[in-house]
Coordinates of C-alpha atoms and ligand atoms in Angstrom, one line a residue:
M1438 CA -20.1 12.3 -21.3
H1439 CA -17.8 9.7 -19.8
G1440 CA -14.7 9.5 -17.6
G1441 CA -11.4 8.2 -19.0
L1442 CA -8.7 10.0 -20.9
D1443 CA -9.4 11.7 -24.2
A1444 CA -6.4 11.1 -26.6
G1445 CA -7.2 14.2 -28.7
E1446 CA -7.4 16.5 -25.7
L1447 CA -4.2 15.1 -24.2
R1448 CA -2.4 15.6 -27.5
A1449 CA -3.6 19.2 -27.7
L1450 CA -2.1 19.7 -24.3
G1451 CA 1.2 18.0 -25.2
L1452 CA 0.6 15.3 -22.7
A1453 CA 1.1 11.6 -23.1
P1454 CA -1.4 9.3 -21.4
E1455 CA 1.3 7.8 -19.1
Q1456 CA 2.0 11.3 -17.8
V1457 CA -1.6 11.6 -16.4
L1458 CA -3.0 10.1 -13.2
D1459 CA -6.6 9.2 -14.2
F1460 CA -9.1 9.9 -11.4
S1461 CA -11.9 10.3 -13.9
A1462 CA -12.7 6.6 -14.5
N1463 CA -13.8 4.5 -11.5
I1464 CA -11.5 1.5 -11.9
N1465 CA -9.9 -0.9 -9.4
P1466 CA -6.8 1.0 -8.3
L1467 CA -4.7 -2.1 -8.3
G1468 CA -5.2 -2.7 -12.1
P1469 CA -5.9 -6.1 -13.6
S1470 CA -4.7 -9.2 -11.6
Q1471 CA -1.8 -11.4 -12.6
R1472 CA -4.3 -14.2 -13.3
V1473 CA -6.0 -12.0 -15.9
R1474 CA -2.7 -11.2 -17.6
H1475 CA -1.8 -14.8 -17.7
A1476 CA -5.2 -15.9 -19.0
V1477 CA -5.2 -13.2 -21.7
A1478 CA -1.7 -14.3 -22.9
G1479 CA -3.2 -17.7 -23.6
A1480 CA -6.2 -16.5 -25.6
D1481 CA -6.7 -17.9 -29.1
L1482 CA -6.4 -14.7 -31.2
A1483 CA -6.9 -16.5 -34.6
S1484 CA -10.2 -18.3 -34.1
Y1485 CA -13.6 -16.7 -33.7
P1486 CA -14.7 -16.4 -30.0
D1487 CA -17.5 -18.5 -28.7
R1488 CA -20.6 -16.6 -29.6
E1489 CA -22.4 -17.7 -26.4
S1490 CA -19.4 -17.1 -24.0
L1491 CA -20.3 -20.6 -22.7
A1492 CA -17.3 -21.3 -20.6
L1493 CA -17.5 -17.9 -18.9
R1494 CA -21.2 -18.1 -18.4
E1495 CA -20.8 -21.5 -16.8
A1496 CA -18.0 -20.3 -14.6
L1497 CA -20.1 -17.3 -13.6
A1498 CA -23.2 -19.4 -13.0
G1499 CA -21.2 -21.7 -10.7
R1500 CA -19.8 -18.7 -8.7
L1501 CA -23.2 -16.9 -8.5
G1502 CA -25.5 -19.8 -7.9
V1503 CA -27.7 -19.1 -10.9
G1504 CA -28.2 -21.0 -14.2
A1505 CA -26.2 -20.2 -17.3
E1506 CA -29.6 -19.4 -18.9
N1507 CA -29.9 -16.5 -16.5
L1508 CA -26.8 -14.9 -17.9
L1509 CA -25.9 -12.9 -20.9
V1510 CA -22.3 -11.7 -21.4
G1511 CA -21.7 -8.4 -23.1
N1512 CA -19.0 -6.2 -24.6
G1513 CA -19.0 -4.1 -21.4
S1514 CA -22.3 -3.5 -19.5
T1515 CA -22.8 -0.6 -21.9
E1516 CA -23.7 -3.0 -24.6
L1517 CA -26.2 -4.7 -22.3
I1518 CA -27.8 -1.5 -21.3
H1519 CA -28.5 -0.8 -25.0
L1520 CA -29.7 -4.4 -25.7
L1521 CA -32.1 -4.2 -22.7
A1522 CA -33.5 -0.9 -23.9
R1523 CA -34.0 -2.1 -27.4
S1524 CA -35.6 -5.4 -26.3
R1525 CA -37.9 -3.8 -23.7
L1526 CA -38.7 -0.3 -25.0
G1527 CA -40.2 1.2 -28.1
P1528 CA -42.2 4.3 -29.1
G1529 CA -45.1 4.9 -26.6
D1530 CA -43.2 3.3 -23.7
T1531 CA -41.9 5.3 -20.7
C1532 CA -38.4 4.7 -19.2
L1533 CA -37.9 6.0 -15.7
I1534 CA -34.4 6.9 -14.6
F1535 CA -33.2 7.7 -11.1
T1536 CA -30.9 10.7 -11.6
P1537 CA -28.3 12.1 -11.5
T1538 CA -26.8 9.0 -12.9
F1539 CA -24.8 7.2 -15.7
G1540 CA -25.7 8.8 -19.0
E1541 CA -26.0 5.6 -21.1
Y1542 CA -29.4 4.7 -19.6
E1543 CA -31.0 7.8 -21.1
A1544 CA -29.1 7.5 -24.4
A1545 CA -30.2 3.9 -24.7
A1546 CA -33.9 4.6 -23.9
L1547 CA -34.0 7.5 -26.3
A1548 CA -32.3 5.4 -29.1
A1549 CA -35.1 2.8 -28.5
G1550 CA -37.7 5.5 -29.1
A1551 CA -39.0 5.6 -25.6
E1552 CA -40.0 8.7 -23.6
V1553 CA -37.6 9.3 -20.7
R1554 CA -38.8 10.5 -17.3
R1555 CA -36.4 11.3 -14.5
F1556 CA -36.7 10.9 -10.8
P1557 CA -34.1 13.3 -9.4
A1558 CA -32.3 13.3 -6.1
T1559 CA -31.3 16.8 -4.9
E1560 CA -28.1 18.0 -3.2
A1561 CA -30.3 19.5 -0.5
E1562 CA -31.4 16.0 0.4
G1563 CA -27.8 14.6 0.3
F1564 CA -28.6 13.1 -3.2
R1565 CA -30.9 10.6 -1.5
W1566 CA -34.1 9.9 -3.4
P1567 CA -37.3 10.2 -1.4
I1568 CA -38.4 6.6 -1.7
A1569 CA -42.1 6.9 -0.9
A1570 CA -42.4 9.5 -3.6
A1571 CA -40.4 7.3 -6.0
G1572 CA -42.8 4.4 -5.4
R1573 CA -45.7 6.8 -6.2
A1574 CA -43.9 8.0 -9.3
I1575 CA -43.5 4.5 -10.5
E1576 CA -47.2 3.7 -9.9
D1577 CA -48.3 6.9 -11.7
L1578 CA -46.0 6.7 -14.7
R1579 CA -46.2 2.9 -15.2
P1580 CA -42.8 2.8 -16.9
A1581 CA -41.9 -0.3 -19.0
L1582 CA -38.3 0.0 -17.8
V1583 CA -36.6 1.6 -14.7
F1584 CA -32.9 2.1 -14.5
L1585 CA -31.5 2.3 -11.0
C1586 CA -27.7 2.5 -10.4
N1587 CA -26.7 1.1 -7.0
P1588 CA -24.3 2.3 -5.7
N1589 CA -25.1 5.3 -7.8
N1590 CA -22.7 7.0 -10.2
P1591 CA -21.8 9.8 -9.5
T1592 CA -23.2 10.2 -6.0
G1593 CA -22.0 7.0 -4.3
I1594 CA -25.5 6.6 -2.6
Y1595 CA -26.1 2.9 -1.9
L1596 CA -29.7 1.8 -1.3
D1597 CA -30.5 -1.1 1.0
R1598 CA -32.1 -4.3 -0.3
H1599 CA -35.5 -3.5 1.2
V1600 CA -35.6 -0.2 -0.7
V1601 CA -35.0 -1.9 -4.0
E1602 CA -37.7 -4.5 -3.1
R1603 CA -40.1 -1.6 -2.4
L1604 CA -39.5 -0.2 -5.9
S1605 CA -39.8 -3.6 -7.5
A1606 CA -43.2 -4.0 -5.8
A1607 CA -44.4 -0.6 -7.0
L1608 CA -43.5 -1.5 -10.6
G1609 CA -45.6 -4.6 -11.1
P1610 CA -44.8 -7.8 -12.8
E1611 CA -44.8 -6.8 -16.5
A1612 CA -42.2 -4.1 -16.3
L1613 CA -38.5 -4.4 -15.6
L1614 CA -36.4 -2.8 -12.9
V1615 CA -32.7 -2.8 -14.1
L1616 CA -30.4 -2.6 -11.1
D1617 CA -27.0 -1.6 -12.3
D1618 CA -24.6 -3.2 -9.8
A1619 CA -21.4 -1.9 -11.5
Y1620 CA -19.8 -0.6 -8.4
A1621 CA -21.2 -3.0 -5.7
A1622 CA -18.2 -5.3 -5.8
L1623 CA -15.9 -2.4 -4.7
A1624 CA -18.4 -0.9 -2.2
D1625 CA -18.5 -0.8 1.6
R1626 CA -21.3 -2.8 3.3
R1627 CA -22.0 -4.5 0.0
W1628 CA -25.0 -6.8 -0.2
D1629 CA -25.7 -9.4 -2.9
A1630 CA -28.4 -8.3 -5.2
L1631 CA -28.7 -11.7 -7.0
P1632 CA -31.5 -13.0 -4.8
L1633 CA -33.7 -10.1 -6.1
L1634 CA -34.0 -12.1 -9.4
D1635 CA -36.6 -14.1 -7.6
L1636 CA -38.8 -11.1 -7.5
G1637 CA -39.4 -11.7 -11.2
N1638 CA -39.2 -8.1 -12.4
V1639 CA -35.6 -7.3 -11.5
A1640 CA -32.6 -7.7 -13.8
I1641 CA -29.1 -7.1 -12.6
L1642 CA -26.3 -5.6 -14.6
R1643 CA -22.7 -6.1 -13.7
S1644 CA -19.6 -4.7 -15.2
M1645 CA -16.3 -6.5 -14.9
T1646 CA -14.5 -3.4 -16.2
K1647 CA -14.5 -1.7 -12.7
D1648 CA -13.8 -4.3 -10.1
H1649 CA -11.4 -6.3 -12.3
A1650 CA -9.9 -3.2 -14.1
L1651 CA -10.8 -4.5 -17.6
A1652 CA -12.2 -1.2 -19.1
G1653 CA -9.9 -1.5 -22.1
V1654 CA -11.0 -5.1 -22.7
R1655 CA -14.8 -4.5 -22.3
L1656 CA -16.7 -7.1 -20.3
G1657 CA -20.0 -7.2 -18.4
Y1658 CA -22.9 -9.4 -17.8
L1659 CA -26.7 -9.4 -17.3
A1660 CA -28.3 -11.7 -14.7
A1661 CA -32.0 -12.0 -15.3
Q1662 CA -35.0 -14.3 -15.9
P1663 CA -34.4 -16.4 -19.0
G1664 CA -37.0 -14.6 -21.0
V1665 CA -35.2 -11.2 -20.4
V1666 CA -31.9 -12.7 -21.2
A1667 CA -33.2 -14.3 -24.4
G1668 CA -34.8 -11.0 -25.5
A1669 CA -31.6 -9.0 -25.1
G1670 CA -29.5 -11.8 -26.5
A1671 CA -31.5 -12.0 -29.7
L1672 CA -30.4 -8.5 -30.5
Q1673 CA -26.7 -8.9 -29.8
P1674 CA -24.4 -8.9 -32.8
A1675 CA -22.5 -12.2 -33.3
W1676 CA -19.0 -12.3 -31.7
S1677 CA -19.6 -9.2 -29.6
V1678 CA -17.5 -10.5 -26.7
N1679 CA -14.1 -11.2 -28.1
A1680 CA -11.7 -14.1 -27.1
V1681 CA -9.4 -11.9 -25.0
A1682 CA -12.4 -10.6 -23.0
Q1683 CA -13.7 -14.1 -22.4
A1684 CA -10.3 -15.3 -21.3
A1685 CA -9.8 -12.2 -19.1
G1686 CA -13.2 -12.9 -17.4
L1687 CA -12.3 -16.5 -16.7
G1688 CA -9.0 -15.4 -15.2
A1689 CA -10.6 -12.7 -13.1
L1690 CA -13.1 -15.1 -11.6
E1691 CA -10.2 -17.1 -10.2
D1692 CA -8.9 -14.1 -8.3
A1693 CA -11.5 -12.9 -5.8
A1694 CA -8.7 -12.0 -3.5
H1695 CA -7.6 -9.3 -5.9
V1696 CA -10.9 -7.5 -5.6
E1697 CA -10.9 -8.0 -1.8
A1698 CA -7.4 -6.3 -1.7
A1699 CA -8.7 -3.4 -3.8
R1700 CA -11.7 -2.9 -1.4
E1701 CA -9.2 -2.4 1.5
V1702 CA -7.1 0.0 -0.5
I1703 CA -10.2 2.0 -1.5
R1704 CA -11.7 2.1 2.0
E1705 CA -8.5 3.6 3.5
A1706 CA -7.8 5.9 0.6
R1707 CA -11.4 7.2 0.4
A1708 CA -11.4 8.0 4.1
Y1709 CA -8.1 9.9 3.7
L1710 CA -9.3 11.8 0.5
H1711 CA -12.6 12.7 2.0
G1712 CA -11.0 14.1 5.1
E1713 CA -8.4 16.1 3.1
L1714 CA -11.0 17.5 0.7
E1715 CA -13.1 18.7 3.6
G1716 CA -10.0 20.2 5.1
L1717 CA -9.7 22.2 1.9
G1718 CA -13.2 23.5 2.6
L1719 CA -14.9 21.4 -0.1
A1720 CA -18.3 19.8 0.4
V1721 CA -18.1 16.0 -0.2
T1722 CA -21.0 13.6 -0.5
P1723 CA -20.5 10.6 1.7
S1724 CA -20.0 7.7 -0.7
A1725 CA -20.1 3.9 -0.3
A1726 CA -18.4 3.5 -3.6
N1727 CA -14.9 3.9 -5.1
F1728 CA -15.5 7.6 -6.0
L1729 CA -16.4 10.9 -4.4
L1730 CA -18.7 13.6 -5.6
V1731 CA -17.2 17.0 -4.6
R1732 CA -18.7 20.5 -4.9
V1733 CA -16.0 22.8 -6.3
G1734 CA -17.8 25.7 -8.0
D1735 CA -16.4 25.9 -11.5
A1736 CA -15.9 22.2 -12.3
A1737 CA -14.8 22.7 -15.9
G1738 CA -12.2 25.2 -14.9
L1739 CA -10.9 23.2 -12.1
R1740 CA -10.7 20.1 -14.3
A1741 CA -8.7 22.0 -16.9
D1742 CA -6.3 23.3 -14.3
L1743 CA -5.7 19.9 -12.8
L1744 CA -5.3 18.3 -16.2
G1745 CA -2.6 20.8 -16.9
R1746 CA -0.8 19.3 -13.9
G1747 CA -1.3 15.7 -15.0
M1748 CA -4.4 14.9 -13.0
A1749 CA -7.7 13.9 -14.7
V1750 CA -10.9 14.3 -12.7
R1751 CA -14.5 14.0 -14.0
D1752 CA -16.3 17.3 -14.6
C1753 CA -19.9 16.4 -13.7
A1754 CA -21.7 18.9 -16.0
S1755 CA -23.1 16.0 -18.1
F1756 CA -24.8 14.7 -15.0
G1757 CA -26.5 18.1 -14.6
L1758 CA -24.0 19.0 -11.9
P1759 CA -21.7 21.7 -13.4
E1760 CA -20.4 22.7 -9.9
H1761 CA -19.2 19.2 -9.0
I1762 CA -16.3 16.9 -9.9
R1763 CA -16.2 13.2 -9.4
I1764 CA -12.9 11.7 -8.1
A1765 CA -12.2 8.0 -8.5
I1766 CA -10.4 6.5 -5.5
R1767 CA -6.8 5.5 -6.4
K1768 CA -4.0 4.4 -4.0
R1769 CA -3.5 6.7 -1.1
A1770 CA -0.2 8.0 -2.2
E1771 CA -1.7 9.0 -5.6
C1772 CA -4.6 10.6 -3.7
A1773 CA -2.0 12.6 -1.8
L1774 CA -0.6 13.9 -5.1
L1775 CA -4.1 15.0 -6.1
I1776 CA -4.5 16.9 -2.9
E1777 CA -1.2 18.7 -3.5
A1778 CA -2.3 19.7 -7.0
L1779 CA -5.7 20.9 -5.6
K1780 CA -3.9 23.1 -3.1
E1781 CA -2.1 24.8 -6.0
V1782 CA -5.2 25.3 -8.2
L1783 CA -8.0 26.1 -5.7
P1784 CA -8.5 29.8 -4.9
P1785 CA -7.1 30.7 -1.5
Ligands
PLP36 C1 -23.0 2.8 -13.5 C2 -22.3 2.4 -14.7 N1 -22.8 1.3 -15.4 C3 -22.2 0.8 -16.4 C4 -21.0 1.4 -16.9 C5 -20.4 0.9 -18.1 O1 -19.5 -0.1 -17.8 P1 -18.8 -1.0 -18.9 O2 -17.3 -0.5 -19.0 O3 -19.0 -2.4 -18.4 O4 -19.5 -0.8 -20.2 C6 -20.4 2.5 -16.2 C7 -19.2 3.1 -16.7 O5 -18.8 4.1 -16.3 C8 -21.1 3.0 -15.1 O6 -20.6 4.0 -14.4

């Protein structure tokens, strides 16, 4: 149910991972910055890591203008999604999820014993949620937790601040709106969600695995009111965030220019790829994020054909979209190779 290369599948195809261009995971196309590589090389491998990730939390707090008590660092934001679900949901609670979206929200809510309700966006409406109806759904269902991914994976739809504020107001003060910001740092027209913490019922999830290309290291953080942070933190296993990850995070924070450079690469390559895909007669959902959702018909078949040519794309069947693929934006020259491969495999 996730992007990224599958070692077993590649082995069965006789492919080594380095022979595949991975468009299936939405990672900074420039890879990790030199500062991160340097910081990681200096990590203390022999000692236990700081259980509280104190240095990283303080560095984050300074950059973000929040208190260290507002932050919980996790082994990827996936861990934090599960900790939030376990700390805020139980049997008898409802979790509302704006779909189609990242699958871990539902997995976490179900694992916590909650009932999951979905608020779907349809292709006919350009994958935009009808917001007035969403507010009414929140008022009717009274969920304890709402997951909203912004920009949304896999559609690339990016809601404005005032829309999120409306949803927060509909939810009421006791429940929690979890805004997953994972792709905001790589997005166009990005806006800072952190001031939304003042609304009281909003928590923000950030993944450092996308914008800083640390997917293999695993690093993310939750920014929320201290009570929400403490509730999730109490359930976190000791030493969850290892020393290499903490060092990588500190290095990454020193290199904002690296993410800025990636945004430029993405903006240009996305425009190119979008145009070329439409030129091939494919319907592409306009995206603010570092990936494109594309209607192709038989997504599983197309994915298999492309993988045979050393190009991995995400088949969106697990999002409930079996006729779509999701393509991560890589450097323009790599996107050009994907277009060439698509020309070979698409029916004339
Ligand atoms: C929207 C969204 N949130 C969170 C994650 C998980 O990120 P992490 O690598 O930090 O666990 C992903 C990964 O694909 C994602 O797409």
